[in-house]
Short mmCIF file of C-alpha atoms in Angstrom, two decimals:
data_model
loop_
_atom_site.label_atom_id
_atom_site.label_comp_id
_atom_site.label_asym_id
_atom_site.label_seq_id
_atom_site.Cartn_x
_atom_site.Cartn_y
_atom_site.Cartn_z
CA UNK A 1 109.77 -127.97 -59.19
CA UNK A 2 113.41 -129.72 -59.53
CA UNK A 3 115.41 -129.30 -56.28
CA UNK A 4 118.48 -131.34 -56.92
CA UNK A 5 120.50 -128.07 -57.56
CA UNK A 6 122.53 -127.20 -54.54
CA UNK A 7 123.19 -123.29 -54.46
CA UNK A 8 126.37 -122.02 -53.34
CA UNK A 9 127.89 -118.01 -53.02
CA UNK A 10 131.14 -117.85 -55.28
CA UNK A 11 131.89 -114.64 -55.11
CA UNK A 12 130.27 -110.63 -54.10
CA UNK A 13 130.61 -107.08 -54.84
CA UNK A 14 130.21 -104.40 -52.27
CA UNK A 15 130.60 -100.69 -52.37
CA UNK A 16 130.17 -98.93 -48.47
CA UNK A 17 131.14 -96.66 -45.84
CA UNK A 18 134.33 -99.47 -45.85
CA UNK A 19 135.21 -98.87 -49.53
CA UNK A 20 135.16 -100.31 -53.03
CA UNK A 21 135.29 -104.40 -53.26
CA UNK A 22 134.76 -107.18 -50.79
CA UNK A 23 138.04 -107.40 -50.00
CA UNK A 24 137.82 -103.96 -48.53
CA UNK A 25 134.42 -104.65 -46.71
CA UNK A 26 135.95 -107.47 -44.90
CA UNK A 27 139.24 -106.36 -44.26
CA UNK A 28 137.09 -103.21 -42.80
CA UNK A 29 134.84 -105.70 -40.38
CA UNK A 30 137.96 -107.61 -39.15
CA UNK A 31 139.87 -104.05 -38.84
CA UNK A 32 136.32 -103.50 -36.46
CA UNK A 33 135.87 -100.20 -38.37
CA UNK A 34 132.87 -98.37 -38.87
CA UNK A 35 132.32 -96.25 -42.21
CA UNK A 36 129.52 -93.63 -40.12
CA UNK A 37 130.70 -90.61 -40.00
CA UNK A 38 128.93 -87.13 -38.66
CA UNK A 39 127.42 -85.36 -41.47
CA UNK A 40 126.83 -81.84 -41.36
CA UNK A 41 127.33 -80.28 -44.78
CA UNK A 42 124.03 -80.31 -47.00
CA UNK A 43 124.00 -79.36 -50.77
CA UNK A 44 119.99 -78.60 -50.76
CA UNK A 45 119.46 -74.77 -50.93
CA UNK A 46 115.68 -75.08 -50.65
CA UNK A 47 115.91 -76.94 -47.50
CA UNK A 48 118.65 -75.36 -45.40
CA UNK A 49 119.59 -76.63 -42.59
CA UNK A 50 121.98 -76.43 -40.04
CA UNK A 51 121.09 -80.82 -38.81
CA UNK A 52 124.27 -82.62 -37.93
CA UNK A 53 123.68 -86.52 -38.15
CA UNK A 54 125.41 -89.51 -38.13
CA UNK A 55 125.25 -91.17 -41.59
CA UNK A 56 127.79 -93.58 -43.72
CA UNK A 57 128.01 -92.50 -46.75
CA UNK A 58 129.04 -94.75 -49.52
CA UNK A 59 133.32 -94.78 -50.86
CA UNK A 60 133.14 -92.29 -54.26
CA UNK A 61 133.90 -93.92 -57.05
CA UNK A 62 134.13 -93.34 -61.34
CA UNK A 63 131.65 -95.59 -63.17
CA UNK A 64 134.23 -95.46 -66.06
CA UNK A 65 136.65 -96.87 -64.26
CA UNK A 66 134.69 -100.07 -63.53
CA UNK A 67 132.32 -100.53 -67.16
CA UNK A 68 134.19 -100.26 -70.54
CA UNK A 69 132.89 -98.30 -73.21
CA UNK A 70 130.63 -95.85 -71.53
CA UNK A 71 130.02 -93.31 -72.82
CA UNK A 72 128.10 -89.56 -72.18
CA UNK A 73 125.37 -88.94 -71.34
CA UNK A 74 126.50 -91.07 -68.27
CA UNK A 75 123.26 -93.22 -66.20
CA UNK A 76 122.36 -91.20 -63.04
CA UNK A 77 123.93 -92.43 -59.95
CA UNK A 78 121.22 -95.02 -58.89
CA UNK A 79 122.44 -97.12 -61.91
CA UNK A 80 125.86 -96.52 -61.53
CA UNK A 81 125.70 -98.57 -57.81
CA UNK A 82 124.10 -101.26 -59.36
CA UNK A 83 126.34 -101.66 -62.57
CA UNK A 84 129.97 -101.21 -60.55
CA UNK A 85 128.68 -103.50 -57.37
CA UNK A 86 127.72 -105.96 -60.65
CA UNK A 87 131.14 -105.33 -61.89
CA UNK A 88 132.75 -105.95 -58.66
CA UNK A 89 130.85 -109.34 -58.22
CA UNK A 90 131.78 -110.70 -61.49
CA UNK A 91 135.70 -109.78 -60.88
CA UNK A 92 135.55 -111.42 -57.55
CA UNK A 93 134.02 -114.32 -58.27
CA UNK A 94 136.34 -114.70 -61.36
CA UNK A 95 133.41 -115.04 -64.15
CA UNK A 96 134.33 -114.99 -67.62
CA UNK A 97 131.29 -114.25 -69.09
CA UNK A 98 132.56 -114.91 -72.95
CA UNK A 99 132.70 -118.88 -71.34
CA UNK A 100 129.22 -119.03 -70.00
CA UNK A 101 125.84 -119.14 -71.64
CA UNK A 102 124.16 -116.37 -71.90
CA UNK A 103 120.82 -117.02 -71.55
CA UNK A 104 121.89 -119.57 -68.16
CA UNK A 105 123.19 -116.11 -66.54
CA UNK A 106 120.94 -114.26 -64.45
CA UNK A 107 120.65 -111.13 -62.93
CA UNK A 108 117.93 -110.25 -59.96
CA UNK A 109 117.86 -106.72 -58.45
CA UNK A 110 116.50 -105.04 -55.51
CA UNK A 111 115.56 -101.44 -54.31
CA UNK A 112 113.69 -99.69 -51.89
CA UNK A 113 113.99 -95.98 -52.86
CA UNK A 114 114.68 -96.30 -56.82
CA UNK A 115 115.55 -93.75 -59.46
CA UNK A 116 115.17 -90.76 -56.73
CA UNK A 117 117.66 -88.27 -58.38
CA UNK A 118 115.43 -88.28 -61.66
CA UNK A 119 112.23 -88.31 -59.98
CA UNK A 120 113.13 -85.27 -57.33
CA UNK A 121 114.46 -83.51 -61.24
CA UNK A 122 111.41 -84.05 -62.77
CA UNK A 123 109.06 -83.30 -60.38
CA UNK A 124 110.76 -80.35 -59.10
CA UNK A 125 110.44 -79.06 -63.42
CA UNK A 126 106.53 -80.28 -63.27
CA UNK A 127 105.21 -78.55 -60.36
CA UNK A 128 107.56 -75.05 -60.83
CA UNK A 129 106.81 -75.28 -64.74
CA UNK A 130 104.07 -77.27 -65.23
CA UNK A 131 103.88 -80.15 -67.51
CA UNK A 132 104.97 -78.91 -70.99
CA UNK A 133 108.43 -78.07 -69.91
CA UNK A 134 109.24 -81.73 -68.47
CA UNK A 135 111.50 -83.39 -70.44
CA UNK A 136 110.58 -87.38 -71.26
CA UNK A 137 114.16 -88.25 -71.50
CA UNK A 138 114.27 -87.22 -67.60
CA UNK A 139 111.12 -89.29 -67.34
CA UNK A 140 112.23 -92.37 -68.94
CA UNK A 141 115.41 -92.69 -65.83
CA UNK A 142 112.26 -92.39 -62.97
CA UNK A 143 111.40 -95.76 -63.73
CA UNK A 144 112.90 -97.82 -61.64
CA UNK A 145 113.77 -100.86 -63.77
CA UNK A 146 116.10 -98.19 -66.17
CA UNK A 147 118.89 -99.80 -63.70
CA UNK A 148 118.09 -103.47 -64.80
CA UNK A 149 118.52 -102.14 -68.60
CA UNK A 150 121.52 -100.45 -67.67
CA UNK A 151 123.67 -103.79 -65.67
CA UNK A 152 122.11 -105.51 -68.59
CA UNK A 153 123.49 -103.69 -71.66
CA UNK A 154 126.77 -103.07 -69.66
CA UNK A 155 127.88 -106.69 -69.43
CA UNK A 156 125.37 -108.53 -72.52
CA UNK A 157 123.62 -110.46 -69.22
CA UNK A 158 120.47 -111.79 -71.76
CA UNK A 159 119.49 -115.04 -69.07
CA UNK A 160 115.93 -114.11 -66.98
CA UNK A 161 115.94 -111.01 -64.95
CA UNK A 162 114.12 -108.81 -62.67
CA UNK A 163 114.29 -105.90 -60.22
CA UNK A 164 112.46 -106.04 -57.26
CA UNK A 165 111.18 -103.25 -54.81
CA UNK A 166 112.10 -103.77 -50.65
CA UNK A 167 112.58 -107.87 -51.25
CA UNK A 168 115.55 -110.18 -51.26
CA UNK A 169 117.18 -110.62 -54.58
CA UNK A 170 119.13 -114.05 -53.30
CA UNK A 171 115.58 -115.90 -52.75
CA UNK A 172 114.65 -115.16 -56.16
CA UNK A 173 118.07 -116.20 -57.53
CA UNK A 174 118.10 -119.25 -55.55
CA UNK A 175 114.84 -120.38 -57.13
CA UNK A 176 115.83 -119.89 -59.94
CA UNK A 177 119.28 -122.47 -59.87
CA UNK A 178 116.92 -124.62 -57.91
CA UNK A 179 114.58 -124.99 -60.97
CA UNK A 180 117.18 -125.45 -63.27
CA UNK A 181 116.39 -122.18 -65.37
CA UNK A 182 120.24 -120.87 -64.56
CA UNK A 183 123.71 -121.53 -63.64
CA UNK A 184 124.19 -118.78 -62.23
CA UNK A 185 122.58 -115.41 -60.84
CA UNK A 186 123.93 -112.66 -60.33
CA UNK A 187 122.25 -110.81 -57.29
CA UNK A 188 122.51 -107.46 -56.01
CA UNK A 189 120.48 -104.78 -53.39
CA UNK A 190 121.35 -100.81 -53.72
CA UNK A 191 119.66 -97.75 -53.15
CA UNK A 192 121.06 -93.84 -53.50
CA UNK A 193 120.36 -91.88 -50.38
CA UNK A 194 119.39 -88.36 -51.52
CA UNK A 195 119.79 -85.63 -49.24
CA UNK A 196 116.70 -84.64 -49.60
CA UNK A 197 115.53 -88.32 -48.40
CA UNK A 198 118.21 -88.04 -45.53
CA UNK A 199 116.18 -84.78 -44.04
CA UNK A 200 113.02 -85.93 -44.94
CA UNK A 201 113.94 -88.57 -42.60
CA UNK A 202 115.38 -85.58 -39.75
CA UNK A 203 111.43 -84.15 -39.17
CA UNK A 204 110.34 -87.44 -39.13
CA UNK A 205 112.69 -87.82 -35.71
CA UNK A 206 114.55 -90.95 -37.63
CA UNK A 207 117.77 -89.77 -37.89
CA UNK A 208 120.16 -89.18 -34.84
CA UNK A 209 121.58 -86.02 -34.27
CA UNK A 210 125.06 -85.35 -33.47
CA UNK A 211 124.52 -82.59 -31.55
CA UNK A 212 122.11 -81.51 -28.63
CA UNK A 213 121.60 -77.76 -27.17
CA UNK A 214 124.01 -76.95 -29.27
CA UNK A 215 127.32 -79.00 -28.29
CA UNK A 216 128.67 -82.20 -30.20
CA UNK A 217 127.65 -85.46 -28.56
CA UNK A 218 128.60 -88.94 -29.86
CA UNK A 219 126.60 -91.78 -31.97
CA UNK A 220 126.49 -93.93 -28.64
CA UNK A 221 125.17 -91.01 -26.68
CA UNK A 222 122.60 -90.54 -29.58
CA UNK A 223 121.55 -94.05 -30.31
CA UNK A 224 121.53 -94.85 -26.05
CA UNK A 225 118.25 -97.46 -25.33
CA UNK A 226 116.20 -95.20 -28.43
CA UNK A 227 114.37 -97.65 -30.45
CA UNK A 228 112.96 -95.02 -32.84
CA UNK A 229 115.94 -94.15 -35.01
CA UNK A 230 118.01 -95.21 -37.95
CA UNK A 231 121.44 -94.61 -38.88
CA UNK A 232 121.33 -95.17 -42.64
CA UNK A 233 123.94 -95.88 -45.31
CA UNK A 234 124.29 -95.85 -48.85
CA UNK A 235 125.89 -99.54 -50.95
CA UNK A 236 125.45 -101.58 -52.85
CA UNK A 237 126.06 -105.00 -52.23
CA UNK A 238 125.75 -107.93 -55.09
CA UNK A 239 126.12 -111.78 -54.16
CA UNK A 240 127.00 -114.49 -57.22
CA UNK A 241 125.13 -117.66 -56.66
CA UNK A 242 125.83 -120.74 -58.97
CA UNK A 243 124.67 -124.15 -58.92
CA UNK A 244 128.04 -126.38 -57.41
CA UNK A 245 128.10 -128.25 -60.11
CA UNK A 246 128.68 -125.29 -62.25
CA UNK A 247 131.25 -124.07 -59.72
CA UNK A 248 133.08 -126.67 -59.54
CA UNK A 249 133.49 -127.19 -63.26
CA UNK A 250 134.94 -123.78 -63.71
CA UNK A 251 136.84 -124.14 -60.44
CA UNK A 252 135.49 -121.27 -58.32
CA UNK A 253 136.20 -120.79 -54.79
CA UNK A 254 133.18 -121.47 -53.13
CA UNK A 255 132.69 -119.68 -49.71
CA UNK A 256 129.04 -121.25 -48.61
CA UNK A 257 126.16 -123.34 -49.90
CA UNK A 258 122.99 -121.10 -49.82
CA UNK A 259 120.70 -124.21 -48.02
CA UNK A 260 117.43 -122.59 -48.01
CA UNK A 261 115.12 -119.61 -47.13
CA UNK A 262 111.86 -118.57 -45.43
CA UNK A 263 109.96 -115.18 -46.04
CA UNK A 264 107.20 -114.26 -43.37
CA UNK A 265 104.86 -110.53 -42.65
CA UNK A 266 105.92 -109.52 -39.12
CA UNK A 267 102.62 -108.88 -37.01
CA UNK A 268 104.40 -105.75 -35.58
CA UNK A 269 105.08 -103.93 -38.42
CA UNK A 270 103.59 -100.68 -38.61
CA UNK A 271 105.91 -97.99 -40.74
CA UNK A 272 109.37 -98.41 -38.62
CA UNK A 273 111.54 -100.86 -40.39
CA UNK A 274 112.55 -102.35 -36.40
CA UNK A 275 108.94 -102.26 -35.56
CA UNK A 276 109.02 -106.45 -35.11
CA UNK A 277 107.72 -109.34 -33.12
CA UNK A 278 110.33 -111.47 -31.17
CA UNK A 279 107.59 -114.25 -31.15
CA UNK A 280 107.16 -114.07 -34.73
CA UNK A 281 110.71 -114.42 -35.22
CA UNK A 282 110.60 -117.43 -33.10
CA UNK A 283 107.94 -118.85 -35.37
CA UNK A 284 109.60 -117.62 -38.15
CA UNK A 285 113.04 -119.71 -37.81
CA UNK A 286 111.11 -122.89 -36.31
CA UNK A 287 109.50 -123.15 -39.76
CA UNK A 288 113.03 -122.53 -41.56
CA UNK A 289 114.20 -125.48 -39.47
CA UNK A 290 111.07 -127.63 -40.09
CA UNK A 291 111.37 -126.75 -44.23
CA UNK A 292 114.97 -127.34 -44.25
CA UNK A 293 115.19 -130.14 -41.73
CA UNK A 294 117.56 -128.28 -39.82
CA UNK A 295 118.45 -129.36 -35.71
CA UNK A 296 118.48 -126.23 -34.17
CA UNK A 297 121.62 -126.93 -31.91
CA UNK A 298 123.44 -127.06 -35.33
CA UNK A 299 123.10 -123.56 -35.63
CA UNK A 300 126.39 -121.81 -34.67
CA UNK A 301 125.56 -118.72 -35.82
CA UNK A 302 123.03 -115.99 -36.69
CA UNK A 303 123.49 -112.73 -38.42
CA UNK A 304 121.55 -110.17 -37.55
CA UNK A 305 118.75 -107.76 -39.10
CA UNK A 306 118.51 -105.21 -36.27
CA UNK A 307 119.95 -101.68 -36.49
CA UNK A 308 120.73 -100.19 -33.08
CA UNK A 309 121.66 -102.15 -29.95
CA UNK A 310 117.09 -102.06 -28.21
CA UNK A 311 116.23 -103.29 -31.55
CA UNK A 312 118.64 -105.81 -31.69
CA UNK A 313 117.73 -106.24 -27.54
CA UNK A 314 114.06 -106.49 -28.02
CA UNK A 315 113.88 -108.65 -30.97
CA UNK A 316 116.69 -110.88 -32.15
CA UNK A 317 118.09 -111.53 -28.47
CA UNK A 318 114.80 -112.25 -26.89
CA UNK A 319 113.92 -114.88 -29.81
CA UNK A 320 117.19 -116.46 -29.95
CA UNK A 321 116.89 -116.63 -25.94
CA UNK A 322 113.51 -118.50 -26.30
CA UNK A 323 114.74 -121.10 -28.91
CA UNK A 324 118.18 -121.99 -27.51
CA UNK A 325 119.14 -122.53 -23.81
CA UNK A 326 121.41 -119.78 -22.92
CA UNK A 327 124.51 -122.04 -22.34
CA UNK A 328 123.89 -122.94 -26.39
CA UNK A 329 123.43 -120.21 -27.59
CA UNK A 330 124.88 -119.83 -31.16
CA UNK A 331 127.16 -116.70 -32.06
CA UNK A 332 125.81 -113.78 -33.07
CA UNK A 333 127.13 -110.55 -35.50
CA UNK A 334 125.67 -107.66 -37.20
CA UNK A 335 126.97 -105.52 -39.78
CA UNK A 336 124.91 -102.50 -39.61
CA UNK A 337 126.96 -100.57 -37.01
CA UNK A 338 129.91 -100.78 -39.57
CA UNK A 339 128.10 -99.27 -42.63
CA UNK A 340 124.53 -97.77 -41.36
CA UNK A 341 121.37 -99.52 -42.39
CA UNK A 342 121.58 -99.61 -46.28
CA UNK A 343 118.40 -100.88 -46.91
CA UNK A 344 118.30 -103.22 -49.86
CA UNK A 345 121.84 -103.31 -49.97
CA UNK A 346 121.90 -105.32 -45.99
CA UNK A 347 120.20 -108.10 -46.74
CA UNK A 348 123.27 -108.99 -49.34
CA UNK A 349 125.97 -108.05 -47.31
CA UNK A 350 125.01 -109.95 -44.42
CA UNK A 351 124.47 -112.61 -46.71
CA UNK A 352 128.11 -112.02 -47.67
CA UNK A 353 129.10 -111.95 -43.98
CA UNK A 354 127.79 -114.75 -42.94
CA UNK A 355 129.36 -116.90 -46.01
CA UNK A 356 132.84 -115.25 -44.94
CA UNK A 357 132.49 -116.00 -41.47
CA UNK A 358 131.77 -119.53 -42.10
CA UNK A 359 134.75 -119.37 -44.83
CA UNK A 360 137.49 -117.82 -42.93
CA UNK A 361 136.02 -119.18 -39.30
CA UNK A 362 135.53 -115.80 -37.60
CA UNK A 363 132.68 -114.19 -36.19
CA UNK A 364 132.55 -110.49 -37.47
CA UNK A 365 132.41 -107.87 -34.30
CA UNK A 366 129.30 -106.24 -33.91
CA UNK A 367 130.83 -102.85 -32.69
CA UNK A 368 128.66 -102.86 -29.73
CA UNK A 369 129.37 -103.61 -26.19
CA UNK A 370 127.60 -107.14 -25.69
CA UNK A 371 125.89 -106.09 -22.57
CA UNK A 372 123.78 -103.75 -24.92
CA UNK A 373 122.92 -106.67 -26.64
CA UNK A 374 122.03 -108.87 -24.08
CA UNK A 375 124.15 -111.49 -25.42
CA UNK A 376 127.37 -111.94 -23.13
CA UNK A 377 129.32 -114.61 -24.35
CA UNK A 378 127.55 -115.21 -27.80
CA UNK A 379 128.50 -111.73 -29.15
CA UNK A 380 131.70 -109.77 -29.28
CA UNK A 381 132.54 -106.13 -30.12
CA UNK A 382 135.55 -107.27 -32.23
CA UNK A 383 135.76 -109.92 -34.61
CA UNK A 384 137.33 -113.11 -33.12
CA UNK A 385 138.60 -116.75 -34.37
CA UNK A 386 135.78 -119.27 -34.17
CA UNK A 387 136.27 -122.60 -35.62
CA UNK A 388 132.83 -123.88 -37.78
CA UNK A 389 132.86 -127.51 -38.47
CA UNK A 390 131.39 -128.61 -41.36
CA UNK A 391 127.69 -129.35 -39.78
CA UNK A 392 127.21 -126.27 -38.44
CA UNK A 393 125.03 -123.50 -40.06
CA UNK A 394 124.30 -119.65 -39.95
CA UNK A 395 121.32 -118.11 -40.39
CA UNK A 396 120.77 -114.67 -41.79
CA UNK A 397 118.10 -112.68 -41.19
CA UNK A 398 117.15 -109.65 -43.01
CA UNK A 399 114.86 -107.22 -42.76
CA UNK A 400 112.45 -105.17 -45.17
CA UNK A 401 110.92 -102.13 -46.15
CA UNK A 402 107.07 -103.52 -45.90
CA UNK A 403 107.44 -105.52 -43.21
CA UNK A 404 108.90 -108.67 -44.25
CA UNK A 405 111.47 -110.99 -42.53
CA UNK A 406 114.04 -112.88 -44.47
CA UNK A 407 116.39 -115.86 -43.16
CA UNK A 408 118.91 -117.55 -45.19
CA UNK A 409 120.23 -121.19 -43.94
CA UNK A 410 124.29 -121.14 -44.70
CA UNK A 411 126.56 -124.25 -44.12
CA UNK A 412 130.26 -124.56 -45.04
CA UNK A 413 131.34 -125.94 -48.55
CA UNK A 414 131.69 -129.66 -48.81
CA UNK A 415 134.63 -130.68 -50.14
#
């Protein structure tokens, strides 16, 4: 396998709690504003409720607005997040695509709860009418690469493609560059959150409740030291990695060189997506370091996979306190208290945060009081000025449906 191609982020596309583009994500972040909000307003007759949660829904937004030419019968929503966050991607990172090859342009995708709309549709038809009134157009938008078609046909992407299920698209695309078989990748995590998901999620005891005995209470009052719950979002988020050489040719702005990657199992793992070892996350960057040849005192900053402050606590903090002394310890942000755990959308937009962070030398807030975190001094509520110098790294760690861990090595563009 070649591995003379360095990998670097050009550009993203992100549609959250924060709104439409990654302009608006990280003007959000540095604003230190969160897109959860209390939902309490459910649209799912058959399973009334009266549940008041916290939740960050994703900014609305008109697929024809964002993809020429489209045309009714429109793709159900679960395609739509994948082919505007694609959209958004390609704008920011200023692609022409009538300039590049076609077949050197590829396009990776990742979910973890697919085409749910169409399946709940045509399930609900098989079991109330039984199977000769299903329809097979319905059928055909259950599968869940009908989104890979759809970004596809949308902007003529013809280069090698794939979706995945509860992975990280940017490893794939990485490889990919690496080998030589593209110039660039486009690579993107989304997933619709269905109501019917959301509740599912309420009687499994999840999802916090914004209420108790009746009276409103608030998230930090919900969340306080429970490591059993999950305030979820819906995104997308899409990254554009290109070889530099490629980059530089066209003259993009290049906001980080994706260095290299490690994928472990966490030992923990059960069914909770927080359920993880703090040992095997030491493990798990100490063979990043070794693969990458990285000196851990380079590393000025990690961005985190946890969800609420105890898993964050009992996981990241306790690993990071057992490979750096506590007078080095690098920085330390996390995105999910901004726009709920997304699920294959947060592994891209911390991937995107940590490339913006090392572009713009800040250190995005985490919205939580450091104390929570156990990490006085390395993390801040609000986003503050941090100078990176050009040796320094990030690491960003993601975490999946399934139980694998994900980091990402990050350094600063070289002139």
């Amino acid at each position: 396998m070649s591995t003379t191609s360095q990998v670097v982020i050009t550009g993203g596309g992100v549609i959250s709690g924060l709104g439409i583009g990654l302009d608006a994500f990280w003007q959000g972040v540095l604003a230190n504003e969160s897109g959860v909000v209390v939902k309490n307003e459910w649209n799912v007759p058959d399973l009334a409720t009266d549940e008041a949660i916290f939740y960050s829904p994703s900014a609305p937004f008109e697929v024809g607005s964002f993809v020429d030419n489209i045309k009714p019968p429109l793709p159900l929503k679960y395609s739509q997040l994948a082919m505007v966050g694609c959209r958004l991607a390609i704008q920011n990172a200023e692609l022409d695509l009538t300039t590049l090859v076609p077949e050197r342009l590829g396009l990776i995708l990742d979910t973890s709860l697919s085409a749910n709309q169409a399946t709940e549709t045509f399930l609900t038809k098989l079991f109330q009418d039984g199977p000769a009134k299903v329809s097979p157009f319905v059928f055909t938008k259950t599968t869940t690469n009908c989104a890979l078609g759809d970004v596809a046909r949308a902007f003529k992407l013809r280069g090698p493609s794939s979706i995945l299920l509860g992975e990280n698209s940017a490893c794939y695309g990485y490889d990919l560059i690496r080998e030589g078989k593209a110039d660039v990748v486009i690579c993107g995590g989304f997933d619709e959150m269905r109501e019917a998901w959301l509740l599912a999620n309420c009687r499994r005891g999840y999802v916090p409740s914004a209420q108790i005995d009746g009276r409103p209470r608030s998230l930090a009052e919900a969340v306080a030291d429970d490591d059993g719950l999950i305030v979820f979002g819906e995104a997308a988020a899409f990254v554009v990695l290109e070889s530099a050489e490629h980059a530089r040719q066209r003259g993009a702005t290049i906001l980080a060189e994706l260095v290299d990657y490690h994928i472990s199992r966490d030992t923990a793992y059960q069914d909770f997506i927080y359920e993880r070892s703090a040992s095997d996350l030491v493990e798990h960057v100490q063979d990043l370091c070794e693969q990458a040849q990285i000196d851990p005192s380079a590393i000025a900053l990690v961005v985190g996979g946890g969800g609420l402050p105890k898993h964050i606590r009992t996981y990241e903090t306790s690993a990071m306190k057992t490979l750096w002394p506590t007078e080095a310890l690098p920085r330390y942000t996390n995105i999910k208290a901004h726009t709920g755990e997304t699920l294959s959308a947060s592994p891209i937009l911390s991937l995107l945060t940590g490339a913006l962070c090392l572009f713009h030398h800040k250190v995005a807030g985490t919205l939580y009081d450091p104390a929570q975190l156990g990490l006085t001094g390395a993390a801040s509520a609000h986003t503050a000025d941090h100078h990176f110098a050009p040796t320094d790294y990030a690491l960003v760690n993601s975490l999946h449906v399934g139980g694998n861990t994900v980091t990402m090595a990050l350094r600063p563009p070289t002139k």
